[in-house]
XYZ file of C-alpha atoms in Angstrom:
751
model
C 66.213 92.849 88.924
C 68.446 96.618 87.916
C 71.556 97.067 88.470
C 72.092 100.153 87.648
C 71.657 102.325 90.629
C 74.530 99.685 92.268
C 77.659 100.970 92.799
C 80.314 101.116 91.109
C 82.893 98.227 92.361
C 86.654 99.505 92.122
C 88.971 97.137 92.878
C 93.651 96.801 92.143
C 95.368 94.023 89.645
C 98.626 93.361 89.988
C 100.065 92.593 86.732
C 103.205 91.212 85.099
C 104.435 90.680 82.140
C 104.670 94.750 80.839
C 107.808 95.560 79.239
C 107.429 99.038 77.620
C 104.532 101.673 77.821
C 102.283 100.309 75.153
C 101.996 97.252 77.163
C 100.270 99.065 79.342
C 98.410 101.208 76.688
C 97.451 97.676 75.481
C 96.104 96.178 78.629
C 93.854 99.412 79.699
C 91.978 99.161 75.868
C 91.103 95.497 76.051
C 89.730 96.420 80.069
C 88.069 99.531 78.395
C 86.364 97.767 75.517
C 84.649 95.912 77.548
C 80.729 97.060 79.063
C 81.069 99.136 82.144
C 84.079 99.200 83.112
C 86.870 102.164 83.915
C 90.464 101.380 83.552
C 93.833 103.152 84.310
C 96.903 100.916 83.451
C 100.094 101.730 85.463
C 103.928 100.302 83.054
C 105.764 102.352 86.715
C 103.459 100.556 89.651
C 102.399 97.767 87.191
C 98.720 98.286 88.793
C 95.611 98.428 86.734
C 92.828 100.270 89.479
C 89.437 98.900 87.558
C 86.205 99.932 87.892
C 82.954 97.146 86.883
C 79.543 96.918 86.787
C 77.514 94.661 86.241
C 78.032 90.818 85.550
C 81.356 90.963 85.788
C 83.669 89.516 87.669
C 87.507 89.831 89.094
C 87.759 86.814 87.093
C 86.671 87.506 84.031
C 88.901 91.100 84.416
C 91.759 88.626 85.422
C 90.502 86.287 82.518
C 90.543 89.526 80.092
C 93.982 90.771 80.763
C 95.418 87.135 80.689
C 94.162 86.680 76.882
C 95.422 90.181 75.711
C 99.022 87.553 76.738
C 100.211 89.011 80.793
C 99.592 87.787 83.788
C 96.253 89.773 86.672
C 96.306 89.006 90.056
C 94.557 90.799 92.761
C 96.322 93.273 94.207
C 95.839 92.371 97.708
C 96.376 89.184 97.241
C 99.985 89.624 96.140
C 100.925 92.623 98.553
C 99.207 89.825 101.065
C 101.980 87.052 99.627
C 105.225 89.341 100.265
C 104.361 90.444 103.482
C 104.201 86.501 104.796
C 107.032 85.762 103.151
C 109.985 88.285 103.548
C 112.000 85.051 101.981
C 110.580 85.630 98.361
C 112.196 89.216 97.849
C 114.855 88.261 96.254
C 113.230 85.988 93.977
C 110.117 87.739 93.378
C 112.357 91.525 92.362
C 112.382 91.776 88.457
C 115.729 93.628 88.212
C 117.452 89.952 89.826
C 117.353 87.728 86.884
C 117.345 90.746 84.485
C 120.414 92.011 86.237
C 121.919 87.843 86.194
C 120.799 87.654 82.411
C 122.407 91.556 82.208
C 126.545 90.551 82.582
C 126.443 86.492 81.632
C 125.672 89.079 78.467
C 127.964 91.820 79.070
C 130.776 89.036 79.637
C 129.703 86.668 76.649
C 129.598 89.803 74.308
C 132.951 91.754 75.109
C 135.147 89.528 73.574
C 132.805 89.220 70.344
C 132.382 92.773 69.873
C 136.466 93.250 70.409
C 137.127 90.613 67.665
C 134.728 91.574 64.924
C 136.388 94.948 64.963
C 140.170 94.205 65.588
C 141.612 92.973 63.089
C 144.622 92.571 64.622
C 142.354 89.576 67.583
C 140.218 87.431 64.654
C 143.579 84.558 64.420
C 142.338 81.015 62.861
C 138.724 79.894 63.190
C 137.988 82.833 65.237
C 134.651 83.699 63.983
C 133.637 79.391 65.632
C 134.916 80.747 69.035
C 132.811 84.311 68.595
C 129.610 81.347 67.051
C 130.032 79.948 70.510
C 129.752 83.372 73.048
C 127.739 84.859 70.356
C 124.792 82.032 70.149
C 123.606 82.482 74.913
C 123.739 85.514 74.581
C 121.125 85.736 71.142
C 118.702 82.765 72.512
C 119.077 82.944 76.176
C 119.982 87.017 76.606
C 117.388 88.414 74.411
C 114.874 85.310 75.387
C 112.270 88.807 76.918
C 112.268 90.357 74.021
C 111.130 87.147 71.852
C 108.110 86.702 74.798
C 107.606 90.082 73.852
C 107.254 88.965 70.059
C 105.386 86.202 70.277
C 103.068 87.775 71.896
C 102.936 91.100 69.630
C 101.940 88.210 66.874
C 100.215 86.713 68.236
C 98.356 89.076 68.362
C 98.866 90.753 65.459
C 100.860 93.879 67.309
C 104.417 95.211 67.224
C 107.011 96.921 69.696
C 110.799 97.784 69.969
C 110.315 93.977 71.533
C 109.213 92.566 67.155
C 112.449 94.317 66.065
C 114.991 94.040 68.349
C 114.268 90.177 68.538
C 114.044 89.629 64.094
C 116.794 91.837 63.651
C 118.557 89.936 66.827
C 117.629 86.610 65.033
C 118.646 86.881 61.304
C 122.021 88.724 62.817
C 122.267 85.669 63.913
C 120.258 83.231 61.357
C 122.383 84.839 58.597
C 125.671 83.879 60.210
C 124.784 80.773 61.326
C 124.269 80.075 57.066
C 127.800 82.060 56.421
C 129.968 79.776 58.933
C 128.343 76.294 57.995
C 126.979 76.239 53.929
C 129.183 79.608 52.973
C 132.342 80.200 52.754
C 132.545 82.285 56.530
C 133.344 79.203 58.298
C 137.100 78.108 55.902
C 140.061 78.420 58.552
C 141.614 81.653 58.599
C 138.450 84.078 57.550
C 139.052 87.190 58.373
C 136.287 90.157 58.467
C 135.969 91.515 54.731
C 134.861 95.347 54.380
C 132.997 96.638 51.593
C 131.279 99.218 50.854
C 128.058 97.413 48.964
C 126.405 94.327 48.356
C 127.643 92.113 45.939
C 125.558 90.609 42.927
C 126.430 86.858 43.905
C 125.860 87.565 48.186
C 127.847 88.155 51.458
C 127.839 84.271 52.447
C 131.514 84.834 54.107
C 130.000 87.442 56.509
C 129.235 87.267 59.630
C 126.891 89.760 62.370
C 127.540 88.349 65.538
C 129.058 90.687 66.952
C 125.439 93.007 65.827
C 123.824 90.794 67.442
C 125.362 90.473 70.613
C 125.983 93.691 70.799
C 122.353 94.833 70.686
C 121.052 92.622 73.109
C 123.167 93.421 75.770
C 122.656 98.017 75.153
C 119.402 97.073 75.435
C 119.099 94.887 78.456
C 121.398 97.397 79.971
C 117.959 99.583 79.416
C 115.681 97.723 80.870
C 117.544 97.166 83.545
C 117.757 100.627 84.641
C 114.042 100.912 83.521
C 113.852 98.474 86.856
C 115.629 99.151 89.338
C 114.450 102.684 89.114
C 110.738 101.133 88.253
C 111.059 98.704 91.999
C 111.067 101.522 94.139
C 107.311 102.507 93.691
C 105.798 101.141 96.411
C 108.562 102.039 98.814
C 107.064 105.106 99.543
C 104.245 102.863 101.438
C 106.205 100.544 102.987
C 108.540 104.100 104.817
C 104.716 105.477 105.763
C 102.980 101.772 106.740
C 106.698 101.143 109.383
C 106.348 104.886 111.072
C 104.211 103.576 113.842
C 105.558 102.032 116.880
C 106.505 98.006 116.496
C 105.823 98.203 120.641
C 103.178 99.928 122.853
C 102.965 99.652 126.687
C 99.429 98.277 127.879
C 97.839 98.956 130.187
C 95.792 95.430 131.475
C 94.535 95.094 135.279
C 96.218 98.287 135.598
C 99.659 96.727 134.959
C 101.837 97.991 132.056
C 102.416 94.769 129.177
C 104.851 95.833 125.961
C 102.923 93.895 122.926
C 103.329 94.927 119.010
C 101.337 97.619 118.395
C 99.563 95.429 115.729
C 98.040 93.538 118.795
C 95.679 96.345 120.038
C 92.123 96.557 120.117
C 89.637 98.912 120.011
C 89.146 99.910 123.463
C 92.184 99.488 124.915
C 94.110 101.461 126.973
C 98.321 101.703 126.244
C 100.790 104.424 127.902
C 102.581 106.957 126.552
C 106.044 108.268 127.885
C 108.532 111.623 127.060
C 110.067 110.540 123.349
C 107.473 107.794 122.266
C 105.499 107.940 119.569
C 101.196 106.760 119.999
C 100.814 103.893 118.959
C 97.605 104.164 117.099
C 94.228 106.575 116.827
C 92.362 107.022 120.087
C 92.099 109.420 122.647
C 93.602 111.104 126.346
C 91.906 109.003 129.681
C 94.927 110.243 131.815
C 97.667 112.616 131.984
C 98.503 116.462 129.834
C 101.454 116.789 127.352
C 102.705 118.092 123.756
C 102.346 116.043 121.053
C 104.845 116.677 117.973
C 102.611 115.617 114.887
C 104.701 118.174 112.092
C 105.298 115.160 110.581
C 101.306 114.126 110.103
C 99.924 118.053 109.949
C 102.847 120.012 108.774
C 102.074 122.276 111.742
C 105.423 123.154 113.147
C 103.892 124.019 116.632
C 103.917 120.817 119.004
C 100.307 120.255 120.170
C 99.150 120.421 123.912
C 96.855 117.831 124.299
C 94.857 117.127 127.517
C 91.964 114.364 128.549
C 89.563 113.943 126.626
C 91.870 114.933 123.059
C 92.273 113.099 119.962
C 95.776 111.722 119.286
C 97.003 110.440 116.070
C 99.802 107.107 115.440
C 102.906 107.451 114.442
C 103.301 111.206 116.738
C 105.703 111.610 118.497
C 104.778 112.520 122.875
C 107.249 115.009 123.673
C 106.203 116.283 126.959
C 104.377 114.596 129.881
C 103.352 110.637 130.383
C 99.957 110.353 128.826
C 96.889 107.234 128.645
C 95.292 107.346 125.850
C 92.466 104.947 124.271
C 92.785 103.355 121.469
C 89.599 105.006 119.480
C 91.123 103.231 115.020
C 93.094 100.494 114.548
C 94.851 99.024 111.332
C 93.056 99.790 107.554
C 91.401 102.535 109.221
C 93.316 104.665 110.525
C 94.944 108.003 109.914
C 98.299 107.147 108.438
C 97.192 103.929 106.278
C 94.007 106.522 105.538
C 97.457 108.213 104.305
C 98.949 105.279 102.873
C 95.449 104.984 100.705
C 95.714 108.299 99.366
C 99.605 108.921 97.847
C 98.607 104.500 96.793
C 95.703 105.946 94.681
C 97.550 109.344 93.834
C 101.158 106.635 92.398
C 97.844 104.946 89.931
C 96.345 107.764 88.560
C 98.815 109.287 87.601
C 99.509 110.150 84.219
C 102.348 107.883 82.837
C 105.468 109.686 80.429
C 105.276 107.442 78.044
C 108.583 106.949 76.143
C 108.831 108.002 72.269
C 110.554 105.161 71.356
C 107.985 103.392 72.573
C 104.994 105.745 70.942
C 106.935 105.543 67.366
C 107.107 101.734 67.750
C 104.199 100.904 66.761
C 104.306 102.610 62.661
C 108.291 102.537 63.465
C 108.760 98.179 63.443
C 105.867 97.140 60.324
C 107.620 99.364 58.445
C 110.325 97.991 58.449
C 109.908 94.716 58.244
C 107.553 95.195 55.251
C 111.200 97.544 53.771
C 112.932 94.388 54.374
C 111.323 92.167 52.603
C 110.088 94.502 50.095
C 114.389 95.172 49.701
C 114.443 90.481 49.134
C 111.388 90.945 47.474
C 113.643 93.347 44.572
C 117.339 91.490 44.912
C 115.605 88.484 43.334
C 112.986 89.879 41.314
C 116.486 92.013 40.162
C 118.041 88.905 38.976
C 119.929 88.826 42.399
C 121.072 86.012 44.310
C 119.413 84.326 47.219
C 122.385 84.607 49.547
C 122.604 88.683 47.977
C 118.576 89.258 48.428
C 119.312 88.274 51.912
C 122.051 89.824 52.609
C 120.131 93.333 51.908
C 116.707 92.309 53.585
C 119.179 91.891 57.443
C 121.042 95.422 55.968
C 118.126 96.667 56.921
C 117.202 94.892 59.971
C 120.588 95.844 61.415
C 120.625 99.222 60.424
C 117.327 99.105 62.060
C 118.198 97.787 64.989
C 117.036 100.381 68.174
C 120.967 100.330 69.229
C 120.253 103.807 69.449
C 117.054 104.108 70.296
C 117.419 101.845 73.492
C 120.666 104.167 74.499
C 119.049 107.283 73.960
C 117.537 107.198 77.503
C 119.786 105.147 79.661
C 122.903 106.405 78.984
C 121.051 110.564 78.999
C 119.515 109.532 82.642
C 122.662 107.914 83.817
C 124.567 111.348 83.209
C 122.180 113.798 84.012
C 121.455 111.824 87.036
C 125.559 111.814 88.064
C 125.761 115.373 87.713
C 121.993 115.216 89.936
C 123.859 113.777 93.041
C 127.351 116.119 92.434
C 124.221 118.024 93.272
C 122.784 117.351 95.742
C 120.327 116.627 93.383
C 118.386 112.590 93.164
C 116.424 111.954 89.996
C 114.851 108.728 90.196
C 113.935 107.383 87.140
C 113.319 108.973 82.791
C 109.528 108.960 82.980
C 109.744 111.902 85.807
C 111.518 114.050 83.731
C 108.403 114.621 81.011
C 106.369 116.232 83.612
C 109.510 118.579 83.498
C 109.471 121.090 80.481
C 106.068 121.522 80.176
C 105.101 122.475 84.511
C 103.477 125.376 85.352
C 103.161 126.051 89.388
C 105.246 125.144 91.873
C 103.695 124.463 95.317
C 105.632 124.928 98.240
C 104.850 123.394 101.928
C 105.961 125.120 104.414
C 107.611 123.916 107.059
C 111.150 122.406 106.323
C 110.306 123.679 103.023
C 110.433 127.739 102.639
C 111.514 127.538 106.348
C 113.727 125.775 108.855
C 111.110 123.761 110.870
C 112.567 123.401 113.528
C 111.211 126.755 116.627
C 114.292 129.451 117.388
C 113.609 132.608 119.609
C 113.440 135.791 117.429
C 112.929 138.661 119.199
C 113.267 139.894 123.532
C 110.461 142.191 124.842
C 111.581 144.101 127.854
C 109.075 146.324 130.159
C 110.251 149.913 130.465
C 113.533 149.891 132.399
C 114.203 146.052 132.318
C 117.515 144.430 130.877
C 116.786 142.100 128.388
C 119.862 140.336 128.929
C 118.515 138.982 132.111
C 115.049 138.486 131.651
C 117.553 135.669 129.107
C 119.296 134.941 131.624
C 116.668 134.289 133.802
C 114.498 132.499 130.318
C 116.498 130.204 129.336
C 117.505 129.385 132.382
C 113.949 128.148 134.137
C 113.520 126.958 129.512
C 116.868 124.819 129.948
C 115.117 122.697 132.239
C 111.928 122.207 130.020
C 111.081 119.712 127.310
C 109.199 121.485 125.066
C 109.708 122.266 122.312
C 109.597 126.103 122.703
C 111.017 125.918 126.168
C 114.183 124.941 123.842
C 114.440 126.853 121.456
C 114.322 130.319 124.445
C 116.816 128.218 126.136
C 119.341 127.620 123.192
C 118.444 131.805 121.760
C 119.507 132.784 126.103
C 122.967 129.933 125.599
C 123.934 131.816 122.616
C 123.093 136.297 123.677
C 124.273 135.380 127.315
C 126.622 132.135 127.393
C 126.118 130.113 130.394
C 123.000 129.852 132.331
C 122.634 129.162 135.674
C 121.493 126.670 138.465
C 117.270 126.486 139.050
C 115.964 125.346 141.709
C 111.687 124.210 142.403
C 111.490 124.053 138.660
C 107.850 123.289 138.148
C 106.042 121.908 134.829
C 101.913 123.689 134.749
C 101.025 121.467 131.894
C 100.011 123.127 128.632
C 100.340 126.438 129.779
C 104.016 127.702 131.327
C 107.424 126.374 133.347
C 108.494 128.279 136.811
C 111.079 128.166 138.918
C 113.706 129.277 141.256
C 116.680 131.092 139.779
C 118.610 133.350 141.319
C 116.572 134.162 143.904
C 113.704 135.534 142.153
C 110.812 133.212 141.878
C 110.513 133.307 137.322
C 107.299 132.061 135.639
C 107.191 131.564 131.992
C 104.248 131.033 129.684
C 100.892 131.902 128.688
C 99.646 135.084 129.384
C 96.869 132.967 131.492
C 99.410 131.518 133.839
C 101.419 135.149 134.392
C 98.144 136.720 135.678
C 98.144 134.105 138.358
C 101.487 135.864 139.639
C 101.473 139.455 138.540
C 98.546 142.637 138.924
C 98.028 143.385 135.391
C 100.338 142.386 131.494
C 102.085 145.494 130.705
C 100.102 147.581 127.766
C 103.206 147.514 125.572
C 104.081 144.136 126.453
C 99.858 143.542 125.514
C 100.570 144.705 122.429
C 103.511 143.029 121.376
C 102.493 139.821 122.142
C 99.022 140.337 119.748
C 101.425 141.837 116.805
C 103.518 138.823 117.177
C 100.500 135.959 117.927
C 98.810 137.471 114.805
C 101.359 137.263 112.427
C 101.550 133.413 113.764
C 104.255 133.485 116.260
C 104.084 132.509 119.614
C 104.528 134.223 122.089
C 104.774 133.495 126.542
C 105.310 136.284 129.156
C 108.470 136.564 132.303
C 107.840 137.533 134.952
C 109.166 138.014 138.837
C 108.766 139.573 141.587
C 105.481 140.479 140.704
C 105.875 141.844 137.684
C 105.867 141.518 133.922
C 109.479 141.806 132.959
C 109.415 141.508 129.593
C 107.432 139.244 126.651
C 109.822 136.420 124.503
C 108.612 135.833 120.366
C 109.313 131.854 119.239
C 108.724 130.629 115.627
C 110.105 128.716 113.465
C 112.253 131.018 110.690
C 112.691 130.708 107.101
C 115.046 129.588 105.717
C 117.846 132.198 104.508
C 118.635 130.937 100.373
C 114.100 130.685 100.231
C 113.889 134.330 98.566
C 115.769 133.372 95.965
C 114.306 130.622 95.021
C 111.182 131.720 94.487
C 112.746 134.601 92.075
C 114.215 131.032 90.711
C 111.278 129.402 90.818
C 109.941 132.995 88.229
C 112.691 133.121 86.290
C 111.936 129.349 84.748
C 108.457 130.514 84.043
C 107.063 128.860 87.788
C 104.384 130.390 90.069
C 105.324 129.628 93.326
C 102.487 128.720 96.071
C 102.181 127.796 99.459
C 100.482 125.499 101.282
C 100.365 124.476 105.140
C 98.651 123.339 107.450
C 99.826 125.964 109.449
C 97.601 129.318 110.455
C 96.873 131.822 107.944
C 98.564 134.803 109.829
C 101.747 132.517 109.907
C 101.725 131.875 106.411
C 100.738 135.459 105.233
C 103.482 136.322 107.028
C 106.250 133.792 105.594
C 104.846 134.547 102.222
C 105.661 137.970 102.579
C 108.946 137.430 103.288
C 110.435 134.739 100.395
C 107.810 137.320 97.307
C 104.956 134.588 96.766
C 101.663 136.349 96.634
C 99.189 132.544 96.613
C 99.424 131.745 99.612
C 96.896 128.323 101.252
C 97.058 127.502 105.164
C 95.369 125.549 106.840
C 94.506 122.486 105.105
C 94.936 118.404 105.982
C 97.346 115.892 104.131
C 93.905 115.208 101.776
C 93.537 118.277 101.501
C 96.588 119.178 100.054
C 96.036 116.677 97.553
C 92.494 118.498 96.537
C 94.198 121.701 96.660
C 96.996 119.465 93.937
C 94.059 118.016 91.647
C 91.152 121.012 91.384
C 95.118 123.120 90.106
C 95.359 119.963 87.077
C 91.701 120.915 86.560
C 92.535 124.058 85.887
C 94.893 122.568 83.352
C 97.798 123.142 85.864
C 101.157 120.880 85.271
C 101.979 121.224 89.142
C 105.150 120.670 90.930
C 105.366 120.055 94.998
C 108.206 119.996 96.671
C 107.676 119.286 100.367
C 109.808 117.441 103.584
C 107.336 116.024 104.973
C 104.753 112.402 105.904
C 101.985 115.242 105.235
C 102.529 116.229 102.016
C 103.389 112.400 100.861
C 100.497 112.022 99.052
C 100.528 115.471 97.691
C 104.363 115.096 96.255
C 102.566 112.100 94.157
C 99.235 113.397 93.414
C 100.894 116.488 91.291
C 103.300 115.936 88.245
C 106.568 116.175 89.712
C 107.147 115.534 93.595
C 110.328 116.869 94.422
C 110.985 116.444 98.358
C 114.225 117.984 100.582
C 117.145 115.615 100.925
C 116.277 116.774 104.611
C 112.319 115.409 105.607
C 110.995 112.003 106.388
C 112.009 108.961 103.615
C 108.220 107.699 103.115
C 108.246 111.544 101.401
C 111.192 110.800 99.560
C 109.804 107.847 98.490
C 107.192 109.263 97.097
C 108.410 112.675 94.943
C 110.161 112.124 91.239
C 113.446 114.114 92.744
C 114.292 114.487 95.491
C 117.038 117.846 96.634
C 119.938 116.088 99.707
C 121.077 119.723 100.094
C 117.167 120.962 101.810
C 118.355 123.945 99.809
C 114.940 125.620 97.382
C 117.426 126.644 95.409
C 118.492 122.984 94.934
C 114.417 122.556 92.951
C 115.083 125.208 90.261
C 118.726 123.829 89.525
C 117.225 120.800 89.416
C 113.794 120.906 87.209
C 116.395 123.054 85.022
C 118.292 119.815 85.533
C 115.506 117.655 84.346
C 114.799 119.689 81.507
C 118.000 119.426 80.273
C 118.614 115.887 80.161
C 114.577 115.123 78.868
C 115.750 117.923 75.871
C 119.399 115.763 75.714
C 116.970 112.349 74.977
C 114.727 114.045 72.866
C 117.448 114.721 70.860
C 118.674 111.234 71.049
C 115.906 109.892 70.129
C 115.569 112.603 67.061
C 119.226 111.661 65.442
C 118.789 107.952 65.603
C 115.510 107.611 63.447
C 116.583 110.370 61.969
C 120.085 107.579 60.875
C 117.220 105.047 60.440
C 115.059 107.007 58.132
C 118.527 108.514 55.676
C 120.256 105.012 56.394
C 117.012 102.395 55.125
C 117.349 103.768 51.338
C 120.166 102.894 51.211
C 120.118 99.356 52.606
C 117.426 98.503 50.424
C 119.180 99.566 46.460
C 122.717 96.854 48.459
C 124.224 100.116 49.129
C 125.153 99.135 53.036
C 127.333 95.728 53.570
C 126.004 94.082 57.287
C 129.343 95.196 58.169
C 129.161 98.170 57.227
C 125.082 98.798 58.544
C 126.997 96.919 61.899
C 129.757 99.579 61.873
C 127.037 102.809 61.299
C 125.012 101.985 63.853
C 127.655 101.752 66.278
C 128.769 105.183 65.288
C 125.236 106.066 65.602
C 125.388 105.020 69.416
C 129.121 106.526 70.298
C 126.886 109.565 69.233
C 124.115 109.008 71.264
C 126.502 108.211 74.342
C 129.271 112.135 73.290
C 125.562 113.615 73.044
C 124.300 112.406 76.904
C 127.847 113.225 78.069
C 127.582 116.802 77.622
C 125.066 116.905 80.458
C 128.180 117.054 82.613
C 129.080 120.157 82.027
C 125.757 121.508 83.193
C 126.561 124.018 86.060
C 124.461 124.886 88.647
C 122.838 128.952 89.394
C 124.100 128.930 93.035
C 128.102 128.560 92.096
């Protein structure tokens, strides 16, 4: 029976044992060589997303990965295990063992380097203490590199791990030879410092500080990288934690508190003002206003009544409602959004570090040159010791100490400077995109605007007093919890001072409020409510309200004594720095776009105010991801700036995600950069700083490689004693660190 018509099966595999981006490439190539398989492997999240068809099974895919020298398991089962055992998180944390390995190696390495570099510390038999301290570092501390090198060897490949392993073991091996069979173990031995290798050999030299120093430096780089990778799954955890933990379910007419995950489809549950809606459902009793801004991006709460749908994790800001459950668990909108975030993260382009890309060529060349140097010296009459010393010098001069420092030092200085400026950079992999970004997509609510309703304007009918309208309407609205009412009350208090008492307050669900203030029977609300209390609405007021609503703002009428006295306009307001931020983004060569779930009129008005020409409105969270994907398909490199749950998937999908620190934890975790201040101008600073940091990393890598290329011939010719090679390697590291420290002088354009 033909299987060609069957749709491909999609699974996710959790991958273990990857040490660099080239590992992810190797696994990806192995999987894609299988018939009917399309695979992408993400080094950052340590997951493979695989589509397969035909006779293949998940077990055969796992076997293929294991044959390549890595571990694999079904991602769902791994997550389930993590959720089942809360106590296992520390044991499963890859940074815990790395941190322990780094700290112990650092404690042992510092005295080894100090004794080697400071002659005054070279007491009688100091070399044996140096061996005692360095050997555990090279053997145990560098064990992850030795394992990776062995795996590479079995599969006829080479990475920086290979060079680190060979270089450190060669330095240790030569030191052991010099100590036990040469003259380095004699009491009173001190470090000679010779420019060239004597043809009779270097049996009196030890290079333990090189072996231990390289190991510790590279471990530090791996630790900081692993720590940033650890954050990859935090967006999903934060998103799923948004939901209500407990719910009041109705059983036989009585309320009963149960965990939210015990709800079943068809259950009735109660949501009081201020509580979160436990899961997706439909209102069967009561009416209220629901704040769905975190999920939809709309700044105005949505009025809901009987038969209206509500979404889990939204907040009830009005009256008591009873909801019938329609979807639970993985079927809810919140869970679907979590899935969107995860897919966007897994599908994200892998920013491979330059050192890993070049290592496939560089490492075999260095090993070959070391062998050539050994053969040359033996073939020209040099002693075995001299030949081996030259070979070790080649390996030591090429040991990637500066390469290991190039990224972490620039990143640490750059991220430190960014933190001082209110910009948090997640890790080195996010910097690659900043150089190429040409389009910046901005969420509206909470990003370009404040995300809070404010009283913008008061219209008074002919012969009426604005102050009195504000005083009466503000006092009445102060008794309501509705966000629009609170905006009016706040605006009135700021303009007229203390607000008066209210008698007979009543909330007309979905329409407005009414009550007695200073003896006047006042009504504030929609035109339909006001029309019930007055003969007709003043034509000027009617036009003013219509004009405000055409711009996406909210307008309410104020009436008492049988007449409409005025109208109040409320809307989300633009942040004072947003227009300047757009100008700065344009100056960086970026094209700004406004993307929002709000209505088109409101979005267009905001766009005009801040100077954004391209506006896309009325989009759902999944539509935001599609917009980003479409731009990327058209060749654009997209940065996304947002602050809400509704932006999380788009932030993860974008080539560069920037989250406002004033926004939700989910948006922050799904992003690459966090703007602590909530000031959009920080987005321009973040991109400038990221580009500068990336430029510094590239400069560091260039000079580290250039240094190796220049020094390798000298080492082969015997013009570099391994001790001098070690010192030169240390100098290259000092240069890299000094170059990185220049990032501390980075300044914001905003004073």
